[in-house]
Coordinates of C-alpha atoms and ligand atoms in Angstrom, one line a residue:
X273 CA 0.0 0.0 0.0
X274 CA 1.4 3.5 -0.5
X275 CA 0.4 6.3 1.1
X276 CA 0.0 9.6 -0.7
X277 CA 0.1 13.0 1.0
X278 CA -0.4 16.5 -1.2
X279 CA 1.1 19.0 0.9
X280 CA -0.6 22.0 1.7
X281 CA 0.0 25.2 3.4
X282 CA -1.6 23.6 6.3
X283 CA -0.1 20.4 6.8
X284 CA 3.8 20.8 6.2
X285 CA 5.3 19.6 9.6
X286 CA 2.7 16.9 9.6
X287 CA 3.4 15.2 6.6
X288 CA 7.4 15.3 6.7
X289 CA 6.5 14.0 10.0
X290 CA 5.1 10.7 8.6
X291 CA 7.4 10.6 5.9
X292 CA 10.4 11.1 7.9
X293 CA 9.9 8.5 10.4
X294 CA 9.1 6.0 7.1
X295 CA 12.6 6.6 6.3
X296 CA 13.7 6.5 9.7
X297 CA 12.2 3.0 9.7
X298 CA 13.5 1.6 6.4
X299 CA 11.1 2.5 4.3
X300 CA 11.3 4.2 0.7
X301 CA 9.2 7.9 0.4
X302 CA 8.9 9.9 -3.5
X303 CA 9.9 13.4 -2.6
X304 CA 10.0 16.4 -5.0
X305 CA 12.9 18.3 -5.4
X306 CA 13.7 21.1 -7.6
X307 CA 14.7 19.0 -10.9
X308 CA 12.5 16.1 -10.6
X309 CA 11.0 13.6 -8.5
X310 CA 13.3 11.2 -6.3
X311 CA 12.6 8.0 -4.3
X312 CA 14.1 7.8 -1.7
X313 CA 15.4 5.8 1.3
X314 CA 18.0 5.7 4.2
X315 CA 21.7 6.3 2.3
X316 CA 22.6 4.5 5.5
X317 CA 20.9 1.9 5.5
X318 CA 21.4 -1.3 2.8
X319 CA 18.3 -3.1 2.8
X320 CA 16.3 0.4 2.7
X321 CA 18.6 1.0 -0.5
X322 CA 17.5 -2.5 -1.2
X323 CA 14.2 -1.4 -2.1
X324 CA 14.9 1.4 -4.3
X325 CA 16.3 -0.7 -7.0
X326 CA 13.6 -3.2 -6.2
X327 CA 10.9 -0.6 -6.7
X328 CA 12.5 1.0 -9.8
X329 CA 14.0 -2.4 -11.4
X330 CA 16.9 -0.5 -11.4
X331 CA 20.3 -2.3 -12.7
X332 CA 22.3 -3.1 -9.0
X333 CA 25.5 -1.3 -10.6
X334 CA 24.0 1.9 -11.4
X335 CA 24.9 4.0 -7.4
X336 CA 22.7 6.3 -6.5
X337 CA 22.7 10.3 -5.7
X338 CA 23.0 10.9 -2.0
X339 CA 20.8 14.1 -0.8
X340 CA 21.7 16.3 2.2
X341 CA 20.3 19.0 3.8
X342 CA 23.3 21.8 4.7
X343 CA 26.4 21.7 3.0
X344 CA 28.7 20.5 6.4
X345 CA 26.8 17.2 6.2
X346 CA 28.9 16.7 3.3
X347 CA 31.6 15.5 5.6
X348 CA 29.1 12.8 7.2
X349 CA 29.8 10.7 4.1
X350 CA 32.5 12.2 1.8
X351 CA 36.0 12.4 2.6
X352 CA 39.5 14.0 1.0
X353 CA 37.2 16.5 -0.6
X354 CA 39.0 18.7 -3.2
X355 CA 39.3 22.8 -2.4
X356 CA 37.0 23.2 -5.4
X357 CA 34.3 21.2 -4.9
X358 CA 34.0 23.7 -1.7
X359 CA 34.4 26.4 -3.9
X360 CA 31.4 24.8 -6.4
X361 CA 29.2 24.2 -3.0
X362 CA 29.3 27.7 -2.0
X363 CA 28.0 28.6 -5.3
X364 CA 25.5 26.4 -6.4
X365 CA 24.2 24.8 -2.9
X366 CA 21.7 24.0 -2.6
X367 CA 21.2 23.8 -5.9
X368 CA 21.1 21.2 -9.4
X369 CA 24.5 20.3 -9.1
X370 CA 25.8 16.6 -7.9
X371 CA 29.5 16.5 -7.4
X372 CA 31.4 13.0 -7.2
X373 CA 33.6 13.1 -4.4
X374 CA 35.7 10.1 -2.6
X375 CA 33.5 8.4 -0.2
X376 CA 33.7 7.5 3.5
X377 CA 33.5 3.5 4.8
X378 CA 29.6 4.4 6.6
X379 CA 27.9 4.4 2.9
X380 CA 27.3 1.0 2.1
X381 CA 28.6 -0.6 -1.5
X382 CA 25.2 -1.0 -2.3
X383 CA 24.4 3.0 -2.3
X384 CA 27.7 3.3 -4.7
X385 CA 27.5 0.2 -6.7
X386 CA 30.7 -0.8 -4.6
X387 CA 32.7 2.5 -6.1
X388 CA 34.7 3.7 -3.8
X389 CA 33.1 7.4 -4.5
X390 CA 29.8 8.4 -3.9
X391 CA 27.7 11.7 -5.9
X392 CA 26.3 13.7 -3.2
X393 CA 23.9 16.8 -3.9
X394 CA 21.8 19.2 -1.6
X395 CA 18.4 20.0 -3.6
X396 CA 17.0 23.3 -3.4
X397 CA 13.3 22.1 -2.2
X398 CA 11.9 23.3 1.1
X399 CA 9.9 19.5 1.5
X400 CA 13.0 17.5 0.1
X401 CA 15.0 19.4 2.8
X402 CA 12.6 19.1 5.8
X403 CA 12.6 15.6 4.7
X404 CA 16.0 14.9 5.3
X405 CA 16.6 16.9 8.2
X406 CA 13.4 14.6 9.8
X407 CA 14.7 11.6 8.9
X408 CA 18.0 12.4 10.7
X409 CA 19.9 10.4 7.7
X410 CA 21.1 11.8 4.0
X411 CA 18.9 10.2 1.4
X412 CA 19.8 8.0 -1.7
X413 CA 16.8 8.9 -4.4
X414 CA 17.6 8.4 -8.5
X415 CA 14.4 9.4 -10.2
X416 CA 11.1 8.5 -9.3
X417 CA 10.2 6.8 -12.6
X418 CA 10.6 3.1 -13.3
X419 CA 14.0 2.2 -15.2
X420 CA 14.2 3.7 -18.8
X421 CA 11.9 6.3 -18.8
X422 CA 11.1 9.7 -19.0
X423 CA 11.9 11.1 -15.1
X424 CA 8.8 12.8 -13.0
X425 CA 8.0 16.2 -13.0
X426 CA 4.3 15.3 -11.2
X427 CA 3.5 13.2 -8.6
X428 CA 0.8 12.3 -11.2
X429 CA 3.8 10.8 -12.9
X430 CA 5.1 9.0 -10.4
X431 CA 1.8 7.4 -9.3
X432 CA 1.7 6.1 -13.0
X433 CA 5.0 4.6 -12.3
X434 CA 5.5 3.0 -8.9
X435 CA 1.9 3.4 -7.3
X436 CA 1.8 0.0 -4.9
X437 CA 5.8 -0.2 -5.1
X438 CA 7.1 2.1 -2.8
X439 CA 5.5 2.8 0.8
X440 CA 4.6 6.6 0.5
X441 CA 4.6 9.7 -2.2
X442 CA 4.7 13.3 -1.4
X443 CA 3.0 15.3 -3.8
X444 CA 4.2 18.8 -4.0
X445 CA 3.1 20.2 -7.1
X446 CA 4.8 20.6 -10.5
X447 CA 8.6 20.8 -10.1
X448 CA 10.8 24.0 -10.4
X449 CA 13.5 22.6 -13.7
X450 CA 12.0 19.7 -15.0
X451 CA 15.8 18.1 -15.9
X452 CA 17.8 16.2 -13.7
X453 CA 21.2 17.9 -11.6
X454 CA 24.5 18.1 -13.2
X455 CA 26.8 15.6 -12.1
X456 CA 30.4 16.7 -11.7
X457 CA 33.3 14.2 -10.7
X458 CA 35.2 15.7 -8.6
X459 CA 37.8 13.3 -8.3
X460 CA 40.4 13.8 -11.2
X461 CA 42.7 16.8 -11.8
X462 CA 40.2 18.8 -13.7
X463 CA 37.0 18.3 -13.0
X464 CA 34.4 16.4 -15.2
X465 CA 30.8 17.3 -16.2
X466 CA 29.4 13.4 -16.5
X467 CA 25.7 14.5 -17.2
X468 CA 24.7 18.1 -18.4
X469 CA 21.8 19.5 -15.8
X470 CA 20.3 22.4 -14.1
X471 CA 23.3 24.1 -13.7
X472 CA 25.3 25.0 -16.9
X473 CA 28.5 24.4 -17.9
X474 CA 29.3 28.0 -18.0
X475 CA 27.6 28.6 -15.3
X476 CA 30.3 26.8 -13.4
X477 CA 33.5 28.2 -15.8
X478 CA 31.9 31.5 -15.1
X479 CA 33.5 30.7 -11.6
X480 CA 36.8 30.3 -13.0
X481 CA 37.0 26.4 -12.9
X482 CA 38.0 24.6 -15.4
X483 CA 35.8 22.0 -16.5
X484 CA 36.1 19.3 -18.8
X485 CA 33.1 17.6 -20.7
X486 CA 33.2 14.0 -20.0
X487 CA 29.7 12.9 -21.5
X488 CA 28.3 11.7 -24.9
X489 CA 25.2 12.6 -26.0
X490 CA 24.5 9.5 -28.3
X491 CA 23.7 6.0 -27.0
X492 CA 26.3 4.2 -25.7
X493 CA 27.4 0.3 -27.5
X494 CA 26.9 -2.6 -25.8
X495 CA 30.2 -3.5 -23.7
X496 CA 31.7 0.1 -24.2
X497 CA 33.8 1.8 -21.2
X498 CA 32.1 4.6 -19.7
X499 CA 32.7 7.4 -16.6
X500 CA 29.6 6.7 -14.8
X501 CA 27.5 3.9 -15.0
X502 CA 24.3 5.5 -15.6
X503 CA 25.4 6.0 -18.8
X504 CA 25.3 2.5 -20.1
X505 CA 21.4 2.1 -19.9
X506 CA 18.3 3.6 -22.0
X507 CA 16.8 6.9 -20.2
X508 CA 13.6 8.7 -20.8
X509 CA 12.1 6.5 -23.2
X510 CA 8.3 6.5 -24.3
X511 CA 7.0 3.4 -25.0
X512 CA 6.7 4.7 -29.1
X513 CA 9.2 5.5 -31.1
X514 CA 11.2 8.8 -30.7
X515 CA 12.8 9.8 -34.3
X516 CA 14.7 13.7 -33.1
X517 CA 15.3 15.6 -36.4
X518 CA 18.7 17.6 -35.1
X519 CA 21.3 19.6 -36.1
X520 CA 24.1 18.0 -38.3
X521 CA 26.9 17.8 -35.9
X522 CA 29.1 14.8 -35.5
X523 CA 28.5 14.0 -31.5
X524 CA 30.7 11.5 -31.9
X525 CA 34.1 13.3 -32.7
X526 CA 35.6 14.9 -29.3
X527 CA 36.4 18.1 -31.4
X528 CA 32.6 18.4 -31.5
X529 CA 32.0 17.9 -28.2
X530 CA 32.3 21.1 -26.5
X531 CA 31.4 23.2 -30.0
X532 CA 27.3 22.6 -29.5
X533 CA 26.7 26.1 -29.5
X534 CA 27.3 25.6 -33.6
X535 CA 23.8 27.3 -34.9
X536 CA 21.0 24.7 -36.0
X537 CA 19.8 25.4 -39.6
X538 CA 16.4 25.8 -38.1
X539 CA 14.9 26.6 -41.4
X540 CA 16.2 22.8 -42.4
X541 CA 14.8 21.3 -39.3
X542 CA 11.4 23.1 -40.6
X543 CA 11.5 21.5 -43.9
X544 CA 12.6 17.6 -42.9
X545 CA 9.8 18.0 -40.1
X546 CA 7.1 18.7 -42.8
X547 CA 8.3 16.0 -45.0
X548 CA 8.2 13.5 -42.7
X549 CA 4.2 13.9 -41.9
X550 CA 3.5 14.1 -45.0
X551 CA 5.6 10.7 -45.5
X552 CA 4.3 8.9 -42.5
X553 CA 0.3 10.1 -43.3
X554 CA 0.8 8.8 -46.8
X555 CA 1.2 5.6 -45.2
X556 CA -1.9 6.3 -42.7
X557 CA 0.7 6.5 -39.3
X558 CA -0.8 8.9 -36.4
X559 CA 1.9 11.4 -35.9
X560 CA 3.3 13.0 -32.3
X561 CA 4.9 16.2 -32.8
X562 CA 7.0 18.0 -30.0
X563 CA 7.5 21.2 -31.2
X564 CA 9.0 25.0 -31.0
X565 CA 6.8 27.8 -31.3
X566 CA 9.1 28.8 -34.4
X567 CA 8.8 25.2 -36.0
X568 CA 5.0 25.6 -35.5
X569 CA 4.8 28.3 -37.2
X570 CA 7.4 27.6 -39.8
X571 CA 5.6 24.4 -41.3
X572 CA 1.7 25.5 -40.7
X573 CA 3.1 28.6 -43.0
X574 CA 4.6 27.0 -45.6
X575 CA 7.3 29.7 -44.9
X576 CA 10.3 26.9 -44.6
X577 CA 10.5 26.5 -48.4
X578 CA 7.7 23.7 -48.1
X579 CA 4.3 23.8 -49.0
X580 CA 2.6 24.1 -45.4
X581 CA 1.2 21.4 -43.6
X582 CA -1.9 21.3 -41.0
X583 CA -0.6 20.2 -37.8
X584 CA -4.2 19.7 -36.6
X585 CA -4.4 16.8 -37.8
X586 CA -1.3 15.3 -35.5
X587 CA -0.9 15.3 -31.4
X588 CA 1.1 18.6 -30.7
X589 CA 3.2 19.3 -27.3
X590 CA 4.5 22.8 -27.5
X591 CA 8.0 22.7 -26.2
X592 CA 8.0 26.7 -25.8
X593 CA 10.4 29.4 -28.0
X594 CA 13.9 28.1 -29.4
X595 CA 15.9 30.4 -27.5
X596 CA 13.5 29.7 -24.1
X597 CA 15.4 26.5 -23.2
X598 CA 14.3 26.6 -19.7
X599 CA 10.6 26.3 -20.8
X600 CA 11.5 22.9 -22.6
X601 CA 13.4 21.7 -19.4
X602 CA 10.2 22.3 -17.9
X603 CA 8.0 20.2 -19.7
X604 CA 9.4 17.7 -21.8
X605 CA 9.7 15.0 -19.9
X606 CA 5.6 16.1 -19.5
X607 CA 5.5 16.0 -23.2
X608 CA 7.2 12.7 -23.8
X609 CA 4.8 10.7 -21.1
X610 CA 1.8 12.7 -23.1
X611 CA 2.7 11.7 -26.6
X612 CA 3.1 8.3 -25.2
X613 CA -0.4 8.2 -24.0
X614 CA -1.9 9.9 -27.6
X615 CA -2.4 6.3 -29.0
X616 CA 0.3 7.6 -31.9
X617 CA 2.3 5.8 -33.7
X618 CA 5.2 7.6 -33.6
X619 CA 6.8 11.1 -32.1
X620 CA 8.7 13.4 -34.1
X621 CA 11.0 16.0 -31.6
X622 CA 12.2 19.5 -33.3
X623 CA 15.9 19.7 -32.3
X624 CA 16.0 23.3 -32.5
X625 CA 16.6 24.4 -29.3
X626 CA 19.4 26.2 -28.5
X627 CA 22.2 24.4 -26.7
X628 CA 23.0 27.2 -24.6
X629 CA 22.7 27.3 -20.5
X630 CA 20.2 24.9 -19.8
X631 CA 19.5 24.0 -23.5
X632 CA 22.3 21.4 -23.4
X633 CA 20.0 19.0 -20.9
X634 CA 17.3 19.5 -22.7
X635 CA 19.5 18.2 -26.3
X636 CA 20.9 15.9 -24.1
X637 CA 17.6 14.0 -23.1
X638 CA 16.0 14.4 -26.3
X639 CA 18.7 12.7 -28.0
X640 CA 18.9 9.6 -25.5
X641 CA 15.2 9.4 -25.7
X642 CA 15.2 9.3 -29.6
X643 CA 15.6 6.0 -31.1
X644 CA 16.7 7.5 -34.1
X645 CA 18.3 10.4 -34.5
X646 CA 18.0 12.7 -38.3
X647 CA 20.8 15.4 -38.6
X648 CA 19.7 18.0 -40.9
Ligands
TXA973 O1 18.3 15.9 -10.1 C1 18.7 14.7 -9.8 O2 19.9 14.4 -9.9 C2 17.7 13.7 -9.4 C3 17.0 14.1 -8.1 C4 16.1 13.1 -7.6 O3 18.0 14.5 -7.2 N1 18.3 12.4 -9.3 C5 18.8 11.6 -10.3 O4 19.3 10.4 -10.0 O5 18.7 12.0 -11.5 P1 19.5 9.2 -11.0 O6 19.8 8.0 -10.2 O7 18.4 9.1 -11.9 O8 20.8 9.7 -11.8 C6 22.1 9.7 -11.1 C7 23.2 9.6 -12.0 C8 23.3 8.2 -12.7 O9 23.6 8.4 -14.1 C9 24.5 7.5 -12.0 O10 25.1 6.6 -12.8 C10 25.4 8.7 -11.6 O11 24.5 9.8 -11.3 N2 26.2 8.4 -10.5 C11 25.8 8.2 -9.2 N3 26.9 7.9 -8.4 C12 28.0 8.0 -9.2 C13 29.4 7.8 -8.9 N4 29.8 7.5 -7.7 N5 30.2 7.9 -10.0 C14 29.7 8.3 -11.2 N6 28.4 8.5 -11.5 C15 27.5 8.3 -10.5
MG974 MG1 17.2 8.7 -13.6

């Protein structure tokens, strides 16, 4: 049975409360937090951790994030901590940013997947906070979603997910980013961005660290080394298929890797959009389109050098302007689960959203969720 509480401005203390002394007593509690949804359970406490994977049929050698609640408590579980990370904390905590740091004997191998490092983070969420500080223990929460696919941004979300799996679900409302942290290892020379989140790349620079980028944006190959193990596995997948028509940039080559801010030929995206409905109505497929405002506009019009399509006739999610990346971050996790549900038989996702700030997330999701990937 799992117990769901929607927090009001009434019942605060009451609910983290409850949900605190579940965690206190082993139990696993889905918490907002700023980017997403987590589920959580005692960091502490093995067969707790247990539980998450169970709930999530999460692969055992995928660790988790650990959450605190004030930036000393780093020291409860990280040790040999590096002058910049310090530096980083100060400026982004509480905040999207999970930095990998060595990790201290009391965090059990099954929290770290038996590294000997663990990613810690201190969310920027008055309920995932209170939550933490009630249950007198940091938290290990991954997304709230099962394995592989899109991450929460509702509790609505979550209930569709792991209603009956996990023993209670805070519902807070819509959350703040709508994309996942940025995790930074901390623990070689320079450090490494291993997932692009909430907090930019030049955010951090803009501090005078140097950073190096350290993730892919494609799919990894079966049996291929990676940095973190999350990496290895399908994320934010809709049950249909996800064809992204992108910008034409090898993400392969290294030399590419830290050039995204390369302008998309939008007009180009425009075009191979249009042709494709056309192409899959032709042969009678429904057609989910995840779209820009410009893109919209662009192929109703005619005015990308094609003859103008009606988009009425398809399931629309309007990912917001092209230059507006933080609306997308928002909602298209939202949009993803959405199109999924629309009974269509496959979704098309404009790739025309700048890659700056946040904008590199947003890319960076869309084009893990995509099962193919069209570079215009
Ligand atoms: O915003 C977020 O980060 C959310 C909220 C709930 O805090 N959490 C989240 O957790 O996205 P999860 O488990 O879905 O993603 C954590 C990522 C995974 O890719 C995992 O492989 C990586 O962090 N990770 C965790 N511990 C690591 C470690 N010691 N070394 C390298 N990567 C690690
Ligand atoms: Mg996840």
């Amino acid at each position: 049975m799992t117990q769901v509480f929607k927090i009001d401005n009434t019942n605060f203390t009451q609910i983290i409360k409850k949900a605190g002394s579940i965690i206190k007593n082993g139990g696993t509690v889905v918490f907002p937090t700023e980017t997403v949804y987590g589920l959580g359970a005692d960091a502490l406490n093995p067969d707790a951790v247990a539980k998450i994977f169970q709930a999530k049929g999460r692969p055992t050698d995928n660790p988790l994030i650990v959450h605190i609640a004030s930036k000393e408590q780093v020291h409860d579980i990280a040790k040999d901590i590096p002058e910049q990370a310090f530096e980083l904390m100060d400026k982004f905590w509480p905040g999207a940013l999970t930095l990998i740091l060595k990790c201290k004997v009391v965090v059990p191998d099954i929290t770290t997947a038996g590294l000997d490092t663990v990613a810690v983070r201190f969310p920027d969420n008055q309920i995932a906070i209170g939550l933490i500080q009630e249950a007198g223990t940091p938290i290990a929460a991954p997304s709230a979603n099962i394995s592989g696919r899109p991450s929460p941004t509702t509790a609505e979300h979550v209930i569709a997910d792991l209603i009956g799996k996990v023993d209670a679900i805070i519902d807070g409302g819509v959350v703040e980013l709508g994309v996942e942290s940025t995790v930074v290892d901390m623990t070689s020379d320079i450090p490494v961005i291993l997932r692009p989140g909430g907090i930019s790349i030049d955010d951090i620079r803009r501090c005078g660290i140097e950073i190096a980028v350290g993730y892919s944006d494609r799919k990894v190959e079966d049996g291929e080394a990676v940095k973190s193990p999350g990496m290895k596995y399908t994320h934010y997948s809709p049950q249909t298929n996800v064809v992204l028509v992108d910008r034409n940039i090898n993400i392969d080559e290294d030399k590419d890797k830290d050039k995204y801010h390369k302008a998309t030929n939008t007009a180009a995206v425009s075009a191979k959009i249009s042709e494709m409905i056309k192409d899959y109505h032709d042969i009678g497929m429904r057609v989910g389109l995840m779209l820009t405002e410009e893109t919209a506009y662009d192929i109703s019009s005619g005015v990308c050098g094609c003859c103008g399509v009606d988009i009425s006739s398809c399931e629309v999610f309007m990912l917001g302007r092209r230059d507006e990346p933080a609306d997308a971050a928002r909602t298209l996790f939202a949009g993803l689960r959405y199109l999924d549900e629309m009974d269509v038989d496959i979704i098309v996702v404009d790739g025309s959203i700048t890659h700056e700030g946040i904008g590199a997330a947003v890319l960076n999701r869309l084009r893990k969720a995509a099962d193919e990937i069209i570079g215009v």
